[in-house]
Amino acid sequence: MSAAVREPQHEIEPLFHTRWSARAFTGEAIADATLYTLFEAARWAPSGGNGQPWRFVYIKRDHVDWPLFLGFLNERNRIWASRAAALVLLVSRQERETPEGPKPARSHSFDAGAAWSNFAHQAHLLGWGTRAMGGFDLARTRTALQIPEVYALEVFIAVGRVGDVEMLPEDLRALEKPNGRLPLDAIVSEGRFAFT
Ligand SMILES: Cc1cc2nc3c(=O)[nH]c(=O)nc-3n(C[C@H](O)[C@H](O)[C@H](O)COP(=O)(O)O)c2cc1C
């Protein structure tokens, strides 16, 4: 990994800056116990009113419907995601039940993002790579998997063992490296809104 772009400005747990979204998966299978450990980590994410709006639909590479799920992805994602061990669709429930009936769950996507973060970091701790994908056919996924409108489709997550960059087609190899972040002074301000 290129340390320079991934250098924290303050000391943090290495977990946060050593995780990155690789694409060069080996095709190695993932055990159910490992995959469920990732869902377990996601389950403990915080959420508005503890509403827990996240839902996960997964498929492993040896499943008969693997090609169907792969087919939901944009072509550019499909090329590398085809060597993942599992694909996970993350959706969030846009309404929560209350004694007065269903109410909009304002933080459903925000909460799902927290769950994704737990999932990705737990995977990293166990030596597995993850990459989220917004690039998929939402309408076709919703129809094929019969997902009711009350659920927002968030991302597909590819989970896999990360291998050599040579596994990727040439045009993707150059992209296969950790990226950096905005400096803290561009994203944090004290006492007033200081951003354009
Ligand atoms: C909501 C979301 C959608 C994304 N969609 C895609 C995608 O369709 N294809 C892809 O290759 N990467 C996708 N990514 C990965 C991001 O490009 C990546 O997380 C970002 O560049 C930061 O890099 P890092 O995860 O390696 O730190 C997505 C990430 C997120 C969080």
PDB file of C-alpha atoms and ligand atoms in Angstrom, residues 6 19-23 74 77 80 116 130-136 154-155 177-181, ligand 1:
ATOM      1  CA  ARG A   6      -3.069   7.093   3.419  1.00  0.00           C
ATOM      2  CA  ARG A  19      -8.922  -0.359   4.916  1.00  0.00           C
ATOM      3  CA  TRP A  20      -9.384   0.469   1.276  1.00  0.00           C
ATOM      4  CA  SER A  21     -11.632  -0.728  -1.519  1.00  0.00           C
ATOM      5  CA  ALA A  22      -9.678  -3.100  -3.710  1.00  0.00           C
ATOM      6  CA  ARG A  23     -11.068  -4.706  -6.861  1.00  0.00           C
ATOM      7  CA  ASN A  74     -22.931  -1.991 -14.349  1.00  0.00           C
ATOM      8  CA  ASN A  77     -18.285  -3.173 -11.929  1.00  0.00           C
ATOM      9  CA  TRP A  80     -13.957  -7.201 -11.371  1.00  0.00           C
ATOM     10  CA  TRP A 116     -21.841  -0.592   5.721  1.00  0.00           C
ATOM     11  CA  THR A 130     -14.953  -5.057   0.384  1.00  0.00           C
ATOM     12  CA  ARG A 131     -15.998  -2.529  -2.230  1.00  0.00           C
ATOM     13  CA  ALA A 132     -19.355  -0.758  -2.266  1.00  0.00           C
ATOM     14  CA  MET A 133     -21.029  -0.167  -5.615  1.00  0.00           C
ATOM     15  CA  GLY A 134     -23.668   2.378  -6.456  1.00  0.00           C
ATOM     16  CA  GLY A 135     -23.277   1.371 -10.076  1.00  0.00           C
ATOM     17  CA  PHE A 136     -26.081  -1.097 -10.623  1.00  0.00           C
ATOM     18  CA  GLU A 154     -28.440   1.654  -1.302  1.00  0.00           C
ATOM     19  CA  VAL A 155     -25.422  -0.277  -2.613  1.00  0.00           C
ATOM     20  CA  LYS A 177      -4.337   1.557  -5.234  1.00  0.00           C
ATOM     21  CA  PRO A 178      -5.455   3.233  -2.020  1.00  0.00           C
ATOM     22  CA  ASN A 179      -6.613   6.822  -2.402  1.00  0.00           C
ATOM     23  CA  GLY A 180      -6.251   9.787  -0.065  1.00  0.00           C
ATOM     24  CA  ARG A 181      -8.592  12.118   1.779  1.00  0.00           C
TER      25      ARG A 181
HETATM   26  C1  LIG B   1     -22.052   4.760  -1.938  1.00  0.00           C
HETATM   27  C2  LIG B   1     -20.826   4.261  -2.660  1.00  0.00           C
HETATM   28  C3  LIG B   1     -20.916   3.923  -3.989  1.00  0.00           C
HETATM   29  C4  LIG B   1     -19.788   3.428  -4.675  1.00  0.00           C
HETATM   30  N1  LIG B   1     -19.924   2.988  -5.968  1.00  0.00           N
HETATM   31  C5  LIG B   1     -18.867   2.409  -6.583  1.00  0.00           C
HETATM   32  C6  LIG B   1     -19.025   1.786  -7.855  1.00  0.00           C
HETATM   33  O1  LIG B   1     -20.111   1.714  -8.425  1.00  0.00           O
HETATM   34  N2  LIG B   1     -17.924   1.220  -8.424  1.00  0.00           N
HETATM   35  C7  LIG B   1     -16.700   1.224  -7.815  1.00  0.00           C
HETATM   36  O2  LIG B   1     -15.753   0.692  -8.376  1.00  0.00           O
HETATM   37  N3  LIG B   1     -16.536   1.800  -6.587  1.00  0.00           N
HETATM   38  C8  LIG B   1     -17.568   2.371  -5.959  1.00  0.00           C
HETATM   39  N4  LIG B   1     -17.429   2.889  -4.691  1.00  0.00           N
HETATM   40  C9  LIG B   1     -16.105   2.869  -4.016  1.00  0.00           C
HETATM   41  C10 LIG B   1     -15.533   4.283  -3.823  1.00  0.00           C
HETATM   42  O3  LIG B   1     -15.055   4.764  -5.062  1.00  0.00           O
HETATM   43  C11 LIG B   1     -14.425   4.245  -2.750  1.00  0.00           C
HETATM   44  O4  LIG B   1     -14.976   3.820  -1.533  1.00  0.00           O
HETATM   45  C12 LIG B   1     -13.801   5.623  -2.598  1.00  0.00           C
HETATM   46  O5  LIG B   1     -13.048   5.972  -3.741  1.00  0.00           O
HETATM   47  C13 LIG B   1     -12.894   5.698  -1.371  1.00  0.00           C
HETATM   48  O6  LIG B   1     -11.876   4.748  -1.488  1.00  0.00           O
HETATM   49  P1  LIG B   1     -11.582   3.655  -0.362  1.00  0.00           P
HETATM   50  O7  LIG B   1     -12.884   2.938  -0.072  1.00  0.00           O
HETATM   51  O8  LIG B   1     -10.560   2.748  -1.010  1.00  0.00           O
HETATM   52  O9  LIG B   1     -11.066   4.350   0.847  1.00  0.00           O
HETATM   53  C14 LIG B   1     -18.536   3.356  -3.998  1.00  0.00           C
HETATM   54  C15 LIG B   1     -18.454   3.701  -2.642  1.00  0.00           C
HETATM   55  C16 LIG B   1     -19.579   4.137  -1.961  1.00  0.00           C
HETATM   56  C17 LIG B   1     -19.466   4.446  -0.485  1.00  0.00           C
END
